[in-house]
PDB file of N, CA and C in Angstrom:
ATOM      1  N   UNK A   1      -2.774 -52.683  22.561  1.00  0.00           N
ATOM      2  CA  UNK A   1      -2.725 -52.019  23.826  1.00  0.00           C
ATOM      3  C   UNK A   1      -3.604 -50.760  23.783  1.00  0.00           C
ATOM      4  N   UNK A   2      -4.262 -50.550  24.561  1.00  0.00           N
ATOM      5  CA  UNK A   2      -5.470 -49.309  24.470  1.00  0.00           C
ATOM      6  C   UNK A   2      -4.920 -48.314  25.195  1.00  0.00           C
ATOM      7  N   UNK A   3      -5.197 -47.156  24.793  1.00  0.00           N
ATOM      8  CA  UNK A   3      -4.686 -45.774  25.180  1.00  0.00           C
ATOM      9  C   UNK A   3      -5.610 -45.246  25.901  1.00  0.00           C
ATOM     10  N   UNK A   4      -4.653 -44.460  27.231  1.00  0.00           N
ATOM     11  CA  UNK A   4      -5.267 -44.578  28.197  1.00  0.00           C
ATOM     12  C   UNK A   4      -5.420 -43.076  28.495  1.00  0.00           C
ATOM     13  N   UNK A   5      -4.329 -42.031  27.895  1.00  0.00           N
ATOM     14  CA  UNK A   5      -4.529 -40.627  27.340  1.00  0.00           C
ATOM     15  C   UNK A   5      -4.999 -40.547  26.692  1.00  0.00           C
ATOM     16  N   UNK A   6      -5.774 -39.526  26.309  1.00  0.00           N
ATOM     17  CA  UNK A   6      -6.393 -38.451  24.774  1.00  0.00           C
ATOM     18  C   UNK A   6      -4.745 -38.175  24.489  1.00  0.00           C
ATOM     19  N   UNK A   7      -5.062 -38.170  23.180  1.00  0.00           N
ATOM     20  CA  UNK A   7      -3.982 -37.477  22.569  1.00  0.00           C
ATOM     21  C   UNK A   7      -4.119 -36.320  22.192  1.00  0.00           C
ATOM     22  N   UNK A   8      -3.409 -35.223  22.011  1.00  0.00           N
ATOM     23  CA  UNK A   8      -3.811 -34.206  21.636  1.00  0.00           C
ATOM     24  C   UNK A   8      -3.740 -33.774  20.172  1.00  0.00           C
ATOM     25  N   UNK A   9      -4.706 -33.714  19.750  1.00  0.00           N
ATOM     26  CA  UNK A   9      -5.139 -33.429  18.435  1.00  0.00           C
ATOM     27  C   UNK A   9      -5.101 -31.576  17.738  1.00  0.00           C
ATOM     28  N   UNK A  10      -3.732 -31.352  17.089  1.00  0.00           N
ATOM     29  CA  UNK A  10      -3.297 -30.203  16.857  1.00  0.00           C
ATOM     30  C   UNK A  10      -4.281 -29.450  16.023  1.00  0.00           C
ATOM     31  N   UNK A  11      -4.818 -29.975  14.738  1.00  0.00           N
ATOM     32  CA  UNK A  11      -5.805 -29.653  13.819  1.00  0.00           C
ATOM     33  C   UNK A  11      -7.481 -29.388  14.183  1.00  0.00           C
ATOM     34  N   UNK A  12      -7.855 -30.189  15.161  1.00  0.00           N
ATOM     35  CA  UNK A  12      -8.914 -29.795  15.874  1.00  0.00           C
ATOM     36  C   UNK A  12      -8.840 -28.658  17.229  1.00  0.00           C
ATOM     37  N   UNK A  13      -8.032 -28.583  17.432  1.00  0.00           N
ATOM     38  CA  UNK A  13      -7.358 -27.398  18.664  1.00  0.00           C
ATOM     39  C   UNK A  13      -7.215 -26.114  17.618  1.00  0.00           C
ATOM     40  N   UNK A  14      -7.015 -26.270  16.638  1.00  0.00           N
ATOM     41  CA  UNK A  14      -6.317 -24.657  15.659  1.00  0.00           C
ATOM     42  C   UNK A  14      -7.861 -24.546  14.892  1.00  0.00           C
ATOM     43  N   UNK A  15      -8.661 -25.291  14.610  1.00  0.00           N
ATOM     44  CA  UNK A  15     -10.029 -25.424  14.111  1.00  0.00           C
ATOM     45  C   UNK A  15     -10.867 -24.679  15.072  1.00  0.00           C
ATOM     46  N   UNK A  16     -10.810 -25.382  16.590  1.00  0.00           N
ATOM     47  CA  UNK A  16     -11.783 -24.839  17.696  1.00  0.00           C
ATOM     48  C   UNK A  16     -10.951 -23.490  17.969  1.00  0.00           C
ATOM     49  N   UNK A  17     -10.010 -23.015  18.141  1.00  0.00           N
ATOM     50  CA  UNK A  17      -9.532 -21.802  17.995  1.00  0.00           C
ATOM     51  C   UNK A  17      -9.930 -20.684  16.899  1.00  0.00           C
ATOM     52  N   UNK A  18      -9.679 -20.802  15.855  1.00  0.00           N
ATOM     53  CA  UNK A  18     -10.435 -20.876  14.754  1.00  0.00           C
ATOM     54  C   UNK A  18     -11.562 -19.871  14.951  1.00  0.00           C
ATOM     55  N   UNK A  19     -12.675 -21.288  15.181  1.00  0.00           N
ATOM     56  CA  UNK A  19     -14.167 -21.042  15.110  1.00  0.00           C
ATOM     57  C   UNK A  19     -14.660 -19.768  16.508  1.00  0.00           C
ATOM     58  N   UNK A  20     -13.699 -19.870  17.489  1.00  0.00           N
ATOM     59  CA  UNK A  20     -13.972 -18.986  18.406  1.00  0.00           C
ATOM     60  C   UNK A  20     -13.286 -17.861  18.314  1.00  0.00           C
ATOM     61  N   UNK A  21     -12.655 -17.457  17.978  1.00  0.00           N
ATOM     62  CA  UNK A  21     -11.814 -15.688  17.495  1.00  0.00           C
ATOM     63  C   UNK A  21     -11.867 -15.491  16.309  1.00  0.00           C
ATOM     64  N   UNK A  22     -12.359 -15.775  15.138  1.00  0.00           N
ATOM     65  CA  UNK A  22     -12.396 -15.300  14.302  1.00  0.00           C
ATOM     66  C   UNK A  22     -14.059 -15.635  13.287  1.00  0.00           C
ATOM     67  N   UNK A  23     -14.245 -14.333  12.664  1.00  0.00           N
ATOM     68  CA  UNK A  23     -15.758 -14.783  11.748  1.00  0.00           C
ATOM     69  C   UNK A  23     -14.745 -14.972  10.064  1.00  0.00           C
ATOM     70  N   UNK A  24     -15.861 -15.667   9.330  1.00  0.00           N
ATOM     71  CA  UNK A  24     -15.158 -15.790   8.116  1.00  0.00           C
ATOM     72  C   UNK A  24     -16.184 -15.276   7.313  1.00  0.00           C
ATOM     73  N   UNK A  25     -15.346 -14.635   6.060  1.00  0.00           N
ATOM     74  CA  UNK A  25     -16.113 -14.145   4.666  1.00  0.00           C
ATOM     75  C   UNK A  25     -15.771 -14.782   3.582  1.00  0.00           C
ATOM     76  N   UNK A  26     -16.502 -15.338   2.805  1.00  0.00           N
ATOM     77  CA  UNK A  26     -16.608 -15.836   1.781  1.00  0.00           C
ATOM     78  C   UNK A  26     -16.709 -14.865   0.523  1.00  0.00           C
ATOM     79  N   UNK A  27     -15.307 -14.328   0.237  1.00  0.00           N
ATOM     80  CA  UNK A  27     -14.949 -13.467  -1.251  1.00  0.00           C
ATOM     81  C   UNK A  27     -14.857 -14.268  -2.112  1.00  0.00           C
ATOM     82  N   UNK A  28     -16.201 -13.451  -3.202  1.00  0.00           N
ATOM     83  CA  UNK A  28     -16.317 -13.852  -4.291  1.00  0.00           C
ATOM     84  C   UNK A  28     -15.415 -12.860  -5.443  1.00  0.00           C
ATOM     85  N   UNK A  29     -14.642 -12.453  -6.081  1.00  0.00           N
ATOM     86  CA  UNK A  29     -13.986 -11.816  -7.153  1.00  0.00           C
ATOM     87  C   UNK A  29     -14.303 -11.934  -8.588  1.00  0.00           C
ATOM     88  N   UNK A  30     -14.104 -11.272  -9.035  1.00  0.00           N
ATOM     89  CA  UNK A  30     -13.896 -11.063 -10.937  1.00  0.00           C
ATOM     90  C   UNK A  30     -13.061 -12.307 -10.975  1.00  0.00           C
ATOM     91  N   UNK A  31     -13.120 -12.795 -12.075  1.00  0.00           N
ATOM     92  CA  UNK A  31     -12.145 -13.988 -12.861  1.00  0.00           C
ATOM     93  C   UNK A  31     -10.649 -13.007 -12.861  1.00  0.00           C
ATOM     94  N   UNK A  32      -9.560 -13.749 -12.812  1.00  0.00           N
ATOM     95  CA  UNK A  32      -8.302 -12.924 -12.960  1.00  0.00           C
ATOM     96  C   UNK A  32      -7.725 -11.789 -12.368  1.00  0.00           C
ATOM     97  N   UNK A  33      -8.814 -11.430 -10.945  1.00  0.00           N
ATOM     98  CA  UNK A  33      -8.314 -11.055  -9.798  1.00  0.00           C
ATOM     99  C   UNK A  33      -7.846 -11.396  -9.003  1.00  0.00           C
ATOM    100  N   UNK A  34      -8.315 -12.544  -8.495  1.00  0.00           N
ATOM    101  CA  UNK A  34      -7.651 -13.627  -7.607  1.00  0.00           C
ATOM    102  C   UNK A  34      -6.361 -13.279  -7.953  1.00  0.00           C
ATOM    103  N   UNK A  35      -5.503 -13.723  -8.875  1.00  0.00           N
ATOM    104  CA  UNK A  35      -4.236 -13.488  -9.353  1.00  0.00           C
ATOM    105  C   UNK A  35      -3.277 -12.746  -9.394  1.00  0.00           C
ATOM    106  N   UNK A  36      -4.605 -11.771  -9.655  1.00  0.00           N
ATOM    107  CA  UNK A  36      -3.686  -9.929  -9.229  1.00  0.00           C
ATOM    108  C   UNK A  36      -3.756  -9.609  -7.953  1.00  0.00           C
ATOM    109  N   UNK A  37      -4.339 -10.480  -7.155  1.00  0.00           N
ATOM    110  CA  UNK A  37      -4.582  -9.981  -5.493  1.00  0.00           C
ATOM    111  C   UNK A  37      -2.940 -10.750  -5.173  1.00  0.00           C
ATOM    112  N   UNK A  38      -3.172 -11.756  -5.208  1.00  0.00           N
ATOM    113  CA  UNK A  38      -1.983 -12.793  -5.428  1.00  0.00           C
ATOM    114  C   UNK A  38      -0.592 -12.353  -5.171  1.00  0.00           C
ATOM    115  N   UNK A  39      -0.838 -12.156  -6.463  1.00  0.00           N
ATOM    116  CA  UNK A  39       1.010 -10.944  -6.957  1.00  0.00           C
ATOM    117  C   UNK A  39       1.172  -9.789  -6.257  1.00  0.00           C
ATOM    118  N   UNK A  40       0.198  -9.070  -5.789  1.00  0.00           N
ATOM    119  CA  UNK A  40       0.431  -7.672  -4.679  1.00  0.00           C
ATOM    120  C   UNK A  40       0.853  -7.997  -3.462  1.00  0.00           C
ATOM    121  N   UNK A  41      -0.281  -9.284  -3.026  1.00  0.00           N
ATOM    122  CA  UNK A  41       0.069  -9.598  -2.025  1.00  0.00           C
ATOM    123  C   UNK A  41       1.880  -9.957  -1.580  1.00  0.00           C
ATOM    124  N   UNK A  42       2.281 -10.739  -2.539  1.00  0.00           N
ATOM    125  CA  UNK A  42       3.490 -11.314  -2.147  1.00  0.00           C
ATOM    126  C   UNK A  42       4.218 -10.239  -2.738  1.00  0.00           C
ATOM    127  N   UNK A  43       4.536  -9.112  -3.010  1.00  0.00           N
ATOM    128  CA  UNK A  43       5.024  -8.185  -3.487  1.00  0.00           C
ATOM    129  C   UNK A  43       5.065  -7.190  -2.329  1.00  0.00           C
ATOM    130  N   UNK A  44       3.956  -7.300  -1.439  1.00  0.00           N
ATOM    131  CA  UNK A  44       3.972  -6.766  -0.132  1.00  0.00           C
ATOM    132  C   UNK A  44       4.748  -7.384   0.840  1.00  0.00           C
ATOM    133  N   UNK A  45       5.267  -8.465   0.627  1.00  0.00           N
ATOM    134  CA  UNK A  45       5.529  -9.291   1.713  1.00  0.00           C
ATOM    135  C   UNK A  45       4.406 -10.137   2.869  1.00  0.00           C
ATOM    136  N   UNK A  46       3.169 -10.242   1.978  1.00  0.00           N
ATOM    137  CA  UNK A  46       2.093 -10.446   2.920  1.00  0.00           C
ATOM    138  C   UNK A  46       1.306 -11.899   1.998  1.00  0.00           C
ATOM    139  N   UNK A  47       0.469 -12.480   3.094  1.00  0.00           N
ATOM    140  CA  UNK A  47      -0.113 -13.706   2.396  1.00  0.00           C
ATOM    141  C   UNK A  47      -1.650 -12.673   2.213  1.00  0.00           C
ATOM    142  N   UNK A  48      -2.595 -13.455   1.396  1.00  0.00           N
ATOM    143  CA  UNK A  48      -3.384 -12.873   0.848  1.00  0.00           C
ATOM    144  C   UNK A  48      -4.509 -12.585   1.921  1.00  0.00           C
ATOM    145  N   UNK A  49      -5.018 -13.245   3.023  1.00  0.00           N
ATOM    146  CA  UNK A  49      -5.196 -12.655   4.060  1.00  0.00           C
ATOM    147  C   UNK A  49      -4.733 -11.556   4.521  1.00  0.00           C
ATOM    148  N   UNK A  50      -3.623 -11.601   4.585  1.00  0.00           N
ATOM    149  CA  UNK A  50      -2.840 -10.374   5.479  1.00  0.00           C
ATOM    150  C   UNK A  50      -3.457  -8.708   4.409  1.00  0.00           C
ATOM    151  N   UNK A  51      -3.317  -9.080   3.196  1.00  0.00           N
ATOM    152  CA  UNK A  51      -3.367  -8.383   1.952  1.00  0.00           C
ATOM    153  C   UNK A  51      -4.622  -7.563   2.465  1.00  0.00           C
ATOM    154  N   UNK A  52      -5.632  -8.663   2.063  1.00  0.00           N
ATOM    155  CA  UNK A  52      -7.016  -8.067   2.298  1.00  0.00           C
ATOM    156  C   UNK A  52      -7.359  -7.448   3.200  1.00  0.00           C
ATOM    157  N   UNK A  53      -7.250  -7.923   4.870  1.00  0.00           N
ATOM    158  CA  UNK A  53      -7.671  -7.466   5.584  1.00  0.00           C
ATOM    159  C   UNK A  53      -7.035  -6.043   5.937  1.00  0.00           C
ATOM    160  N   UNK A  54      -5.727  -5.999   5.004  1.00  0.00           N
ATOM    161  CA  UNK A  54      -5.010  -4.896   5.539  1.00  0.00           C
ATOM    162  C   UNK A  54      -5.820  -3.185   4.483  1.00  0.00           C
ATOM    163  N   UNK A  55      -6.243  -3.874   3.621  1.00  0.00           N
ATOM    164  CA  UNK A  55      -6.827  -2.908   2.701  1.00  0.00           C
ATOM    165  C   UNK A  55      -8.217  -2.529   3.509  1.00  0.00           C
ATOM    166  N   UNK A  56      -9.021  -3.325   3.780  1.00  0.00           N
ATOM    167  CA  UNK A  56     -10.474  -3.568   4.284  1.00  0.00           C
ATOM    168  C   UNK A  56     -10.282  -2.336   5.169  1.00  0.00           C
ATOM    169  N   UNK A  57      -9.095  -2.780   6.415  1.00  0.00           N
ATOM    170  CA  UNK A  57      -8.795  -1.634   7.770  1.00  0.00           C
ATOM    171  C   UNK A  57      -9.081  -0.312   7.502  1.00  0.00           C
ATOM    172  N   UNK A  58      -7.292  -0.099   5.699  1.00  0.00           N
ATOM    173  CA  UNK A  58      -7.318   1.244   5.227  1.00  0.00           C
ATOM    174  C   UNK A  58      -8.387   1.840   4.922  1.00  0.00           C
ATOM    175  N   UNK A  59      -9.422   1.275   4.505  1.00  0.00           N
ATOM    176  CA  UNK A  59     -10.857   1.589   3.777  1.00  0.00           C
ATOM    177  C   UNK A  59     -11.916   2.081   4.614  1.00  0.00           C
ATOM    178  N   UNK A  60     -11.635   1.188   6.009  1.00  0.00           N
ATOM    179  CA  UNK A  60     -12.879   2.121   7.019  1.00  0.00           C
ATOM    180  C   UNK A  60     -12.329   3.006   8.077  1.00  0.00           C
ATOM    181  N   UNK A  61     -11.007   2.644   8.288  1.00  0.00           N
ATOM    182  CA  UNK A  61     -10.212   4.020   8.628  1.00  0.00           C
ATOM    183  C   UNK A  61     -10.165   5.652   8.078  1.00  0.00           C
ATOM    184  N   UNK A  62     -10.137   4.627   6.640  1.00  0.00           N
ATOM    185  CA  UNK A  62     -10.280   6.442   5.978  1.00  0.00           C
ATOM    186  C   UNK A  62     -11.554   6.741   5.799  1.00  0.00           C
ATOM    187  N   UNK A  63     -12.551   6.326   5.786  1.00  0.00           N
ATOM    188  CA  UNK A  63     -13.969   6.333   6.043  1.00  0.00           C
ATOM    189  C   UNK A  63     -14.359   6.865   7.225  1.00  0.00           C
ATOM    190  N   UNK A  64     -14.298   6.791   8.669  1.00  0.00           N
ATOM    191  CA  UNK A  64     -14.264   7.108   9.932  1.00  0.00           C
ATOM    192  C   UNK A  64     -13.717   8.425  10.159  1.00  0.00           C
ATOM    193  N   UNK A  65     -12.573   8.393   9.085  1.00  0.00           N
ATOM    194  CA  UNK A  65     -11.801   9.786   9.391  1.00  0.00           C
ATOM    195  C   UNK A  65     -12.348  11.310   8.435  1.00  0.00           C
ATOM    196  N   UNK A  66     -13.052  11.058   7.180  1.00  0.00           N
ATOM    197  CA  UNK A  66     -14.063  11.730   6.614  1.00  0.00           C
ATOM    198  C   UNK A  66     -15.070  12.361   6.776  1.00  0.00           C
TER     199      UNK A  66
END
């Protein structure tokens, strides 16, 4: 029987969302940072995204404010 709706496709909707609000960086690290970013992070209560970007903020905040 052939489908006569699109279905809606959750993973390509959060992809095209994605690609339109947000840019991405490709962090490269020291060997055995990754790890230690890791453990802070969840020690913060934060995923390692949350981690980074939250440091990045502190960094040109206090930069701006100098």
């Amino acid at each position: 029987m052939p489908k006569t709706k699109k279905e809606f496709d959750q993973v390509k909707y959060q992809n095209q969302f994605i690609n339109e609000k947000y840019d991405r960086i490709n962090l490269t690290v020291p060997k055995g940072d990754k790890a230690v970013i890791k453990e802070r992070a969840a020690a913060a209560g934060e995923s390692v995204n949350e981690y980074i970007n939250q440091a990045i903020k502190q960094r040109m905040e206090n930069a701006s404010n100098a």
